[in-house]
mmCIF file of C-alpha atoms in Angstrom:
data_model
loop_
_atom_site.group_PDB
_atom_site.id
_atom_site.type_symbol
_atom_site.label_atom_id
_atom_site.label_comp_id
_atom_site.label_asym_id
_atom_site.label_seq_id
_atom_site.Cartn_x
_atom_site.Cartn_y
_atom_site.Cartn_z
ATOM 1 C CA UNK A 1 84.460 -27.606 -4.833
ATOM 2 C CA UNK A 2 82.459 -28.427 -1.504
ATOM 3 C CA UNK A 3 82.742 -24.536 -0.236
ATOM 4 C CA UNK A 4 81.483 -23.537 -3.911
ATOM 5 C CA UNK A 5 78.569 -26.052 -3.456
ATOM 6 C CA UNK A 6 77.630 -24.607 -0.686
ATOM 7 C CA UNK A 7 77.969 -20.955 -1.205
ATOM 8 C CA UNK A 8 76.067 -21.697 -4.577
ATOM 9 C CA UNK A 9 72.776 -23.546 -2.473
ATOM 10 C CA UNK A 10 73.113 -20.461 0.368
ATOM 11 C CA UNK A 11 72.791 -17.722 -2.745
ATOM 12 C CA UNK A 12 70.243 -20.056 -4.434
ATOM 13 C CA UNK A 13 67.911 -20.561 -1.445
ATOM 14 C CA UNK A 14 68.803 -16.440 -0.680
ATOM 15 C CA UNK A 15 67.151 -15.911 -4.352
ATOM 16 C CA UNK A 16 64.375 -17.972 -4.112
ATOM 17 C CA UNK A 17 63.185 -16.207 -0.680
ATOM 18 C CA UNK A 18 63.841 -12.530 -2.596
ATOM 19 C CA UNK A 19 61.277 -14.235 -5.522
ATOM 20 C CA UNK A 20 58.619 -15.554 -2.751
ATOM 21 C CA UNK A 21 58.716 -11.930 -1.012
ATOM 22 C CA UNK A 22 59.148 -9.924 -4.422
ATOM 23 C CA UNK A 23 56.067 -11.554 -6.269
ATOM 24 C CA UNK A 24 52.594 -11.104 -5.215
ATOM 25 C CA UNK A 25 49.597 -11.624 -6.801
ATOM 26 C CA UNK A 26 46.210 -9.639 -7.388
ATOM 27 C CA UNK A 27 42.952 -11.886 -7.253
ATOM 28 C CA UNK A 28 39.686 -10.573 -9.657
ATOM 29 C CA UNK A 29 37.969 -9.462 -6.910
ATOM 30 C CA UNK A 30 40.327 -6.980 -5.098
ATOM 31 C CA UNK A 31 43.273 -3.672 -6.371
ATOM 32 C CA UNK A 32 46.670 -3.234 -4.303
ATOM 33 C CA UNK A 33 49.024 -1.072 -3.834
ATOM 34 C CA UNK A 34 52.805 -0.986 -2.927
ATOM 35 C CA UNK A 35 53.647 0.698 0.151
ATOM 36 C CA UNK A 36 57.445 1.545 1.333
ATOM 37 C CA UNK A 37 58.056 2.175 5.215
ATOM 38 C CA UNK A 38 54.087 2.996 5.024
ATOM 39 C CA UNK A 39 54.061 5.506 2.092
ATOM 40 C CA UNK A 40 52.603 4.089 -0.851
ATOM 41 C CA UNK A 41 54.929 4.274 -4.046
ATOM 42 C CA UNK A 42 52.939 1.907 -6.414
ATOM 43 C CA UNK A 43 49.466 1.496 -7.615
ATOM 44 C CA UNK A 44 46.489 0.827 -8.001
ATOM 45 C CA UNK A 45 47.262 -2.576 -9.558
ATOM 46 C CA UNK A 46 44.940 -4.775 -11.369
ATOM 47 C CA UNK A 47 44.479 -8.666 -11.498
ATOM 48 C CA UNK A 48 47.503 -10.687 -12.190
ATOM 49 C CA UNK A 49 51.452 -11.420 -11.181
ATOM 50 C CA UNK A 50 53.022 -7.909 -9.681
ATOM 51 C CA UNK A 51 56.512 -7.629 -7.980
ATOM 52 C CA UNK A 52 58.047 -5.435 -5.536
ATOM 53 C CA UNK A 53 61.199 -4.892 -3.792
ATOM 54 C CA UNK A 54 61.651 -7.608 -0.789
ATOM 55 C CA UNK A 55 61.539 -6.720 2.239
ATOM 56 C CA UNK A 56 61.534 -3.390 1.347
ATOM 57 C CA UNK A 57 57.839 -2.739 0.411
ATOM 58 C CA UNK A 58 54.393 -4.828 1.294
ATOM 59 C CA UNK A 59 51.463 -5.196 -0.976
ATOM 60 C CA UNK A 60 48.616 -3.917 0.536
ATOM 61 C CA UNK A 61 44.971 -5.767 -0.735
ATOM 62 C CA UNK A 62 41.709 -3.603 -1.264
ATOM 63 C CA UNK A 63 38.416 -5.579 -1.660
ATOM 64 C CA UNK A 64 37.272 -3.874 -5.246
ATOM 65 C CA UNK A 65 33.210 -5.177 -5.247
ATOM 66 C CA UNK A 66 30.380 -3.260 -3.652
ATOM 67 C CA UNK A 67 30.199 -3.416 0.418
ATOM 68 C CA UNK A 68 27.705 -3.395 2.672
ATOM 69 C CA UNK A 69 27.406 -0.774 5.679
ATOM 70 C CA UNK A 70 24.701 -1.423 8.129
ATOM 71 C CA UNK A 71 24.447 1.685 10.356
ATOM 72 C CA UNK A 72 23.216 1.725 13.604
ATOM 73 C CA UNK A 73 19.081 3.272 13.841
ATOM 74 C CA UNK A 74 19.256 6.970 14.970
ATOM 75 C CA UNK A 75 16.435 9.859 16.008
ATOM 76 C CA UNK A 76 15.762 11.995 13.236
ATOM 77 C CA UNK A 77 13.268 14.934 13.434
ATOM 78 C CA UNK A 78 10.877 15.778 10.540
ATOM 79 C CA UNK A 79 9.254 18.738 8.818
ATOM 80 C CA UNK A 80 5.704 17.935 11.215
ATOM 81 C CA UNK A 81 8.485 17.926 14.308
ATOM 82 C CA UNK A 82 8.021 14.596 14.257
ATOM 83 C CA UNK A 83 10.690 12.389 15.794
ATOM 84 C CA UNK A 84 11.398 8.680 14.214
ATOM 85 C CA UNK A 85 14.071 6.401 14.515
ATOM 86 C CA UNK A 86 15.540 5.902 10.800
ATOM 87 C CA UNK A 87 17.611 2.628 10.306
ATOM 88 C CA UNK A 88 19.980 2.896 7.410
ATOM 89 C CA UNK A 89 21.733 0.725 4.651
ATOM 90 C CA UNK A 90 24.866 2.042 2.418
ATOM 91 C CA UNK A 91 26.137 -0.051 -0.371
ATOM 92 C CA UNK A 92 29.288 1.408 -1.209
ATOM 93 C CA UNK A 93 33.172 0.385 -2.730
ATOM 94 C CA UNK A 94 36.696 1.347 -3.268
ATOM 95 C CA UNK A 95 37.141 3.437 -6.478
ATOM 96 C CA UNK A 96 40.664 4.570 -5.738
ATOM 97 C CA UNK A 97 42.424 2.936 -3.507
ATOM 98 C CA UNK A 98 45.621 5.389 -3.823
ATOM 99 C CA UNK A 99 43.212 7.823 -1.875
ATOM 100 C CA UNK A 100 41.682 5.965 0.467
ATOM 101 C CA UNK A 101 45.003 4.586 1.890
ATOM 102 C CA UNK A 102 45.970 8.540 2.214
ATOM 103 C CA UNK A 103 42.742 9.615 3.553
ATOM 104 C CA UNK A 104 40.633 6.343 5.182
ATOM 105 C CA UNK A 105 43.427 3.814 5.229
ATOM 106 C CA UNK A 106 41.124 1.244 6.892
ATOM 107 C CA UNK A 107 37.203 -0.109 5.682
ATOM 108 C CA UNK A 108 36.043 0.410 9.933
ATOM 109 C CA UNK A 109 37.462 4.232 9.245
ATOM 110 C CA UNK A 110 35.744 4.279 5.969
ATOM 111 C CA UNK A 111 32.364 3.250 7.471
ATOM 112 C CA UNK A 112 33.108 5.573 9.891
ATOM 113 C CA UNK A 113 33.359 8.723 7.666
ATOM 114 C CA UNK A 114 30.013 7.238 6.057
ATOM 115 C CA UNK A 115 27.777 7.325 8.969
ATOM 116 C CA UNK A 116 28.577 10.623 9.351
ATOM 117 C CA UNK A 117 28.046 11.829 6.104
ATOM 118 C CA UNK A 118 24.504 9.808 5.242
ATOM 119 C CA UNK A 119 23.186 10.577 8.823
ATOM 120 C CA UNK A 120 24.156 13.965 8.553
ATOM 121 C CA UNK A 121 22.534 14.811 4.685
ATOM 122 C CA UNK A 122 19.474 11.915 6.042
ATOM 123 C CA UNK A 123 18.887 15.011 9.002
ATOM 124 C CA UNK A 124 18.969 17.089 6.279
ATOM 125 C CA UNK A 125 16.646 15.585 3.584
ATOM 126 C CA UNK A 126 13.987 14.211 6.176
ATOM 127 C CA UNK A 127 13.965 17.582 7.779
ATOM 128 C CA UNK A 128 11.955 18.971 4.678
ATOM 129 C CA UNK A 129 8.974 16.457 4.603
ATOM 130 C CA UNK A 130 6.591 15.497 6.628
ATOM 131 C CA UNK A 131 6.135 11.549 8.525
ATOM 132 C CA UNK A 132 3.574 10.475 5.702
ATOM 133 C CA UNK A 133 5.219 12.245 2.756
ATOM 134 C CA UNK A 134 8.759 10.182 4.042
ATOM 135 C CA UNK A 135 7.005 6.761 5.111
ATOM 136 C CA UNK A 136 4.715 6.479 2.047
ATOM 137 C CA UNK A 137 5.255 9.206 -0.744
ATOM 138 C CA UNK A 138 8.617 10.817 -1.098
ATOM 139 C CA UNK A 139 10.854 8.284 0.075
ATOM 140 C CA UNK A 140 12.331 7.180 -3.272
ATOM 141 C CA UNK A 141 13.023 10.617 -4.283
ATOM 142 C CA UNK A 142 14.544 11.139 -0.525
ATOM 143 C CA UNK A 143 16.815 8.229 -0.999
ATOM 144 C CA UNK A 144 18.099 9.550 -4.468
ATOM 145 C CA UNK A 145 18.993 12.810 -2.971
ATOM 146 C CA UNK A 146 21.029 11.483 -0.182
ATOM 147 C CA UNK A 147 22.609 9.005 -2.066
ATOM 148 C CA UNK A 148 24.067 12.157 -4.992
ATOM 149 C CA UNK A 149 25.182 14.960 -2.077
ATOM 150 C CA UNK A 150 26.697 11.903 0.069
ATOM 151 C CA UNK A 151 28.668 10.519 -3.226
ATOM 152 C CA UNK A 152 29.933 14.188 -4.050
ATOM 153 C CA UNK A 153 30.876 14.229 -0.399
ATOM 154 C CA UNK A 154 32.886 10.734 -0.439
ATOM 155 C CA UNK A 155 34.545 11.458 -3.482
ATOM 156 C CA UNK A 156 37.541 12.757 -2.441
ATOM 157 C CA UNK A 157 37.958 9.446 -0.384
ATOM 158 C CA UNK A 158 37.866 7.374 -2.967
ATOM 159 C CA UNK A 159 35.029 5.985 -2.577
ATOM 160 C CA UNK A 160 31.754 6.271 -4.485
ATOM 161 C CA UNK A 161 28.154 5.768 -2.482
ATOM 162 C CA UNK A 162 26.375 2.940 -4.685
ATOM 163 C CA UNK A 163 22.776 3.399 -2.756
ATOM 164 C CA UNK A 164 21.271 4.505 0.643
ATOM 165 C CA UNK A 165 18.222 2.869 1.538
ATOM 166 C CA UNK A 166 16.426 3.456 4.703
ATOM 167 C CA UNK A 167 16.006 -0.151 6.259
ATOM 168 C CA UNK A 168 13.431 0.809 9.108
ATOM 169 C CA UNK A 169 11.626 3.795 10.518
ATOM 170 C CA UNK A 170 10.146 3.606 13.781
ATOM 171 C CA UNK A 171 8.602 5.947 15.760
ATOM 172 C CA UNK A 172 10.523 6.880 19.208
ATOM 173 C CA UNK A 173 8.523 4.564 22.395
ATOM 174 C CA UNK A 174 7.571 7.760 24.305
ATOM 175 C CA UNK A 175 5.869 9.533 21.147
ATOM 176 C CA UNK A 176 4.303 6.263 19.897
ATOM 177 C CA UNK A 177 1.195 6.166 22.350
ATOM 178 C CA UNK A 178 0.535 9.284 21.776
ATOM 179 C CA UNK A 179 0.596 9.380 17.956
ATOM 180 C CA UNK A 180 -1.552 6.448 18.308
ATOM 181 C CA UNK A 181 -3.741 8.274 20.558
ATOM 182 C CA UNK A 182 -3.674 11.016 17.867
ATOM 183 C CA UNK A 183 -4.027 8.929 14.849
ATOM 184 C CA UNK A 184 -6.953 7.044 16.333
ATOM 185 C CA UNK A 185 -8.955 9.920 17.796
ATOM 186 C CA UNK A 186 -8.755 11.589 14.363
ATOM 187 C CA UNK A 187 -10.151 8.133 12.632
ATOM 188 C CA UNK A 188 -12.641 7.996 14.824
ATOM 189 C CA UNK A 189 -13.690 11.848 14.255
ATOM 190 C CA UNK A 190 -13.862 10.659 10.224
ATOM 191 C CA UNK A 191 -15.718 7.503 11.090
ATOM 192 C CA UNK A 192 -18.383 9.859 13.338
ATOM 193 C CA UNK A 193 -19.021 12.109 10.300
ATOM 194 C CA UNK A 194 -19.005 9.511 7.519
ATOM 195 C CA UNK A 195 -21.530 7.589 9.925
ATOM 196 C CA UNK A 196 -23.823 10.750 9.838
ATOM 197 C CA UNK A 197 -23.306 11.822 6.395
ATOM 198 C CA UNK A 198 -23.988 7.775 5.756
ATOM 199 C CA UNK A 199 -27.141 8.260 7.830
ATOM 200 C CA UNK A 200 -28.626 11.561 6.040
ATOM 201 C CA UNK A 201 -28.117 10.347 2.636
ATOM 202 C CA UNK A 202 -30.475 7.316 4.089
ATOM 203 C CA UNK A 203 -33.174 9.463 5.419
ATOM 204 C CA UNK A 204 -33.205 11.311 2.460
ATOM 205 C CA UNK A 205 -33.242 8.063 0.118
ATOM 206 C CA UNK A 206 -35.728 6.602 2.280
ATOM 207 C CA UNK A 207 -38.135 9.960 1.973
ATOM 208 C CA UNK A 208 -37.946 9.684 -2.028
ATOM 209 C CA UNK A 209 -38.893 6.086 -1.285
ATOM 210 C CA UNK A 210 -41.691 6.778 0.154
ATOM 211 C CA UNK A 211 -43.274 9.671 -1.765
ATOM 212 C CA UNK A 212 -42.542 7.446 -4.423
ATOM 213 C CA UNK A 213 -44.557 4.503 -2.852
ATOM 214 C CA UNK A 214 -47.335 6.778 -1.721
ATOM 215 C CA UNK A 215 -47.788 8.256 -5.312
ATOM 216 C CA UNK A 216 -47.201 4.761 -7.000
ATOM 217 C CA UNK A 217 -50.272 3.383 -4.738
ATOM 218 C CA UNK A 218 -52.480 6.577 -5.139
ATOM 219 C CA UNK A 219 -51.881 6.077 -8.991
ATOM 220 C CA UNK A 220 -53.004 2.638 -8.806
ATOM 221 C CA UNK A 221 -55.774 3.523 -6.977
ATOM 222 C CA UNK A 222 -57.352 5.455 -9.360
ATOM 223 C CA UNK A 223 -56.529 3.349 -12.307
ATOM 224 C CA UNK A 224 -58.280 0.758 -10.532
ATOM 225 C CA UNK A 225 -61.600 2.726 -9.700
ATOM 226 C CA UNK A 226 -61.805 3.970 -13.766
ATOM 227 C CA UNK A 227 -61.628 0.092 -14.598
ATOM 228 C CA UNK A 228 -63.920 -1.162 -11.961
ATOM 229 C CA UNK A 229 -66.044 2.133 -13.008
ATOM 230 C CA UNK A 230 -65.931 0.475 -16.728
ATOM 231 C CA UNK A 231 -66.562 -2.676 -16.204
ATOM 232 C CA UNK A 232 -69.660 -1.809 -13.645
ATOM 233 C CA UNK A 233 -70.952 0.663 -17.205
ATOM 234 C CA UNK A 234 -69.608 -2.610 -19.475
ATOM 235 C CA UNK A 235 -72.049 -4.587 -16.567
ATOM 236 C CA UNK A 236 -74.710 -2.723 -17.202
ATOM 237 C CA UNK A 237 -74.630 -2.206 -20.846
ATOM 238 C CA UNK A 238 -74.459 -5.842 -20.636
ATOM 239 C CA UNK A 239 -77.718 -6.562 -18.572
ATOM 240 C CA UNK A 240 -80.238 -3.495 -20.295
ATOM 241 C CA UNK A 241 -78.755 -5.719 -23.879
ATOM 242 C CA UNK A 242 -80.429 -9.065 -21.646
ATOM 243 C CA UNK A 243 -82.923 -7.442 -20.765
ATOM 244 C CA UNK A 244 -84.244 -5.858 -23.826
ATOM 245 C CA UNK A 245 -83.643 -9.120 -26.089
ATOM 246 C CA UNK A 246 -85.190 -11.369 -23.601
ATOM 247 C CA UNK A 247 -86.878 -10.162 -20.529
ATOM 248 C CA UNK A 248 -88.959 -13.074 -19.398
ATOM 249 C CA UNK A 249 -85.185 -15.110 -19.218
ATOM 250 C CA UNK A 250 -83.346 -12.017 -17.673
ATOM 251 C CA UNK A 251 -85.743 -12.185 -14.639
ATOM 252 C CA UNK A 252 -85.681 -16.229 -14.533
ATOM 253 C CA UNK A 253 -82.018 -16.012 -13.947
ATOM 254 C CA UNK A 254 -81.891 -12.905 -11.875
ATOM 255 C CA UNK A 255 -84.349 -14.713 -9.416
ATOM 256 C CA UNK A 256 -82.239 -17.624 -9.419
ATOM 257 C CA UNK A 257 -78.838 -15.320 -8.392
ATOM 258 C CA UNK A 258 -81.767 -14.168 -5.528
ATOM 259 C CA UNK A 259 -82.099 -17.864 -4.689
ATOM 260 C CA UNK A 260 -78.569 -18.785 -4.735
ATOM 261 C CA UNK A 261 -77.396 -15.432 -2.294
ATOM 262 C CA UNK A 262 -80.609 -15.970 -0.434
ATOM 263 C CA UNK A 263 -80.019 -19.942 0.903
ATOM 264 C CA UNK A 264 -76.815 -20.327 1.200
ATOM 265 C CA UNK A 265 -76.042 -18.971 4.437
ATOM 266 C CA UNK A 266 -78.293 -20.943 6.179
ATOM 267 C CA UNK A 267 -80.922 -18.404 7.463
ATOM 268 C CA UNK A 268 -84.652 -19.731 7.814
ATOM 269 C CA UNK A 269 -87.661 -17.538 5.889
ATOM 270 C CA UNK A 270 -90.727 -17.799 6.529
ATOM 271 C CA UNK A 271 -93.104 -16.437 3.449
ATOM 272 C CA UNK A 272 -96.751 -17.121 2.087
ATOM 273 C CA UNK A 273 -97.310 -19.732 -0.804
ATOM 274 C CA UNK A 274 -98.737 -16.154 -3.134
ATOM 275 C CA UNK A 275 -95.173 -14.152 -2.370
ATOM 276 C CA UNK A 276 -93.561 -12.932 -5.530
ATOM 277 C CA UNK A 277 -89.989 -14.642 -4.367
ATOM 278 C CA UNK A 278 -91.336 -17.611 -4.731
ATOM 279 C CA UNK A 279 -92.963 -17.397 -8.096
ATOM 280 C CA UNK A 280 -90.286 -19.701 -9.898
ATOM 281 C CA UNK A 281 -90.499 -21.986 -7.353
ATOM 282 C CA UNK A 282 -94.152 -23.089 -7.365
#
């Protein structure tokens, strides 16, 4: 009975080591496949409880959400033969991971075979605009052409190209002063003739200022000599009325005005007692 024991608890413990290395499990977040002496017999396999043959075959685990591949910056030259150093994003994930076992086998090989491809159709695509159009106007539209050819390109990896985005673009240290130099001298060339366009449309404002000024004043000169001219006839009208309703008054008074212009600047007259200025004052 002891050497039955025994040979039961060896076969037991034998079992439960065949169940450890037959089961495996698939988390949410990742596929697998079965492999046997390296050729892949099985898969892809879901989430959940999955069994092999022990030490036979090995699970092997694929990371299923979207990756990240940073790419090192690299000199790319454009339309205007411009050269600028384009740094590079790819987010990117395992589709089928039958395919990229027999193809990629590894993510490092994967990114790999990505640099080359989005470099290679980035050369491309940049190649047919210019610095501004890829900096400021086109580069959406740039980054949605790279990222279709590059995901027709991947396909048969088993991969699929999520998005390309270009990170950083630089210009290249040697060029840099002297695009600077460029860009500069050319500002100041448009500051020169906006300053003298600026200044012609001034003298030319400032002429219609003054005609206008000149005519304004010559207009209010003459207004000004037909009222005085009115009011000198109005004056006069005025007096011959005084002078015909009351003439012995009009000359009292007009003596007085005399009087009044006469002393008050403080000059001394000397006249005879019989002189006509001073006939109101006797």
């Amino acid at each position: 009975m002891k050497k039955y024991a025994i040979v039961f608890a060896v076969l037991g413990a034998l079992g439960a080591i065949a169940l450890v290395q037959a089961a495996f499990t698939v988390q949410q977040t990742e596929r697998a496949i079965v492999l046997q002496l390296g050729k892949p017999v099985a898969g892809p396999l879901g989430p959940g409880l999955h069994f092999k043959l022990p030490f036979v075959q090995n699970a092997m685990f694929f990371d299923s959400r979207i990756l990240d591949y940073d790419a090192q910056p690299a000199e790319i030259l454009t339309k205007d033969k411009k050269n600028m150093v384009v740094d590079n994003y790819t987010r990117w994930r395992i589709v089928d991971p039958l395919e990229f076992y027999r193809t990629l086998r590894t993510v490092p090989s994967a990114q790999a075979r990505l640099d080359d491809i989005i470099y290679s159709e980035l050369r491309a695509a940049l190649g047919r605009y210019t610095l501004i159009e890829i900096v400021a106007e086109k580069r959406g539209e740039i980054m949605q052409e790279v990222t279709g050819k590059a995901n027709k390109l991947v396909a048969e990896f088993g991969i699929e190209v999520i998005d390309v985005r270009i990170k950083r673009t630089d210009l290249p240290s040697e060029n840099e002063q002297a695009i600077f130099g460029r860009m500069r001298a050319e500002r100041e060339r448009q500051a020169k003739r906006y300053r003298s366009e600026g200044q012609e449309e001034a003298a030319k404002i400032r002429a219609q200022a003054d005609k206008k000024r000149t005519i304004l004043i010559a207009e209010a000169k003459r207004q000004a000599e037909v009222l005085r001219g009115e009011g000198d006839a109005e004056a006069i009208r005025i007096f011959a009325g005084a002078l015909k309703k009351a003439p012995d008054f009009y000359d009292f008074q007009r003596s007085l005005e005399a009087y009044r212009k006469a002393m008050s600047n403080g000059t001394t007259y000397v006249l005879t007692p019989d002189d006509p200025f001073l006939k109101y004052m006797k």
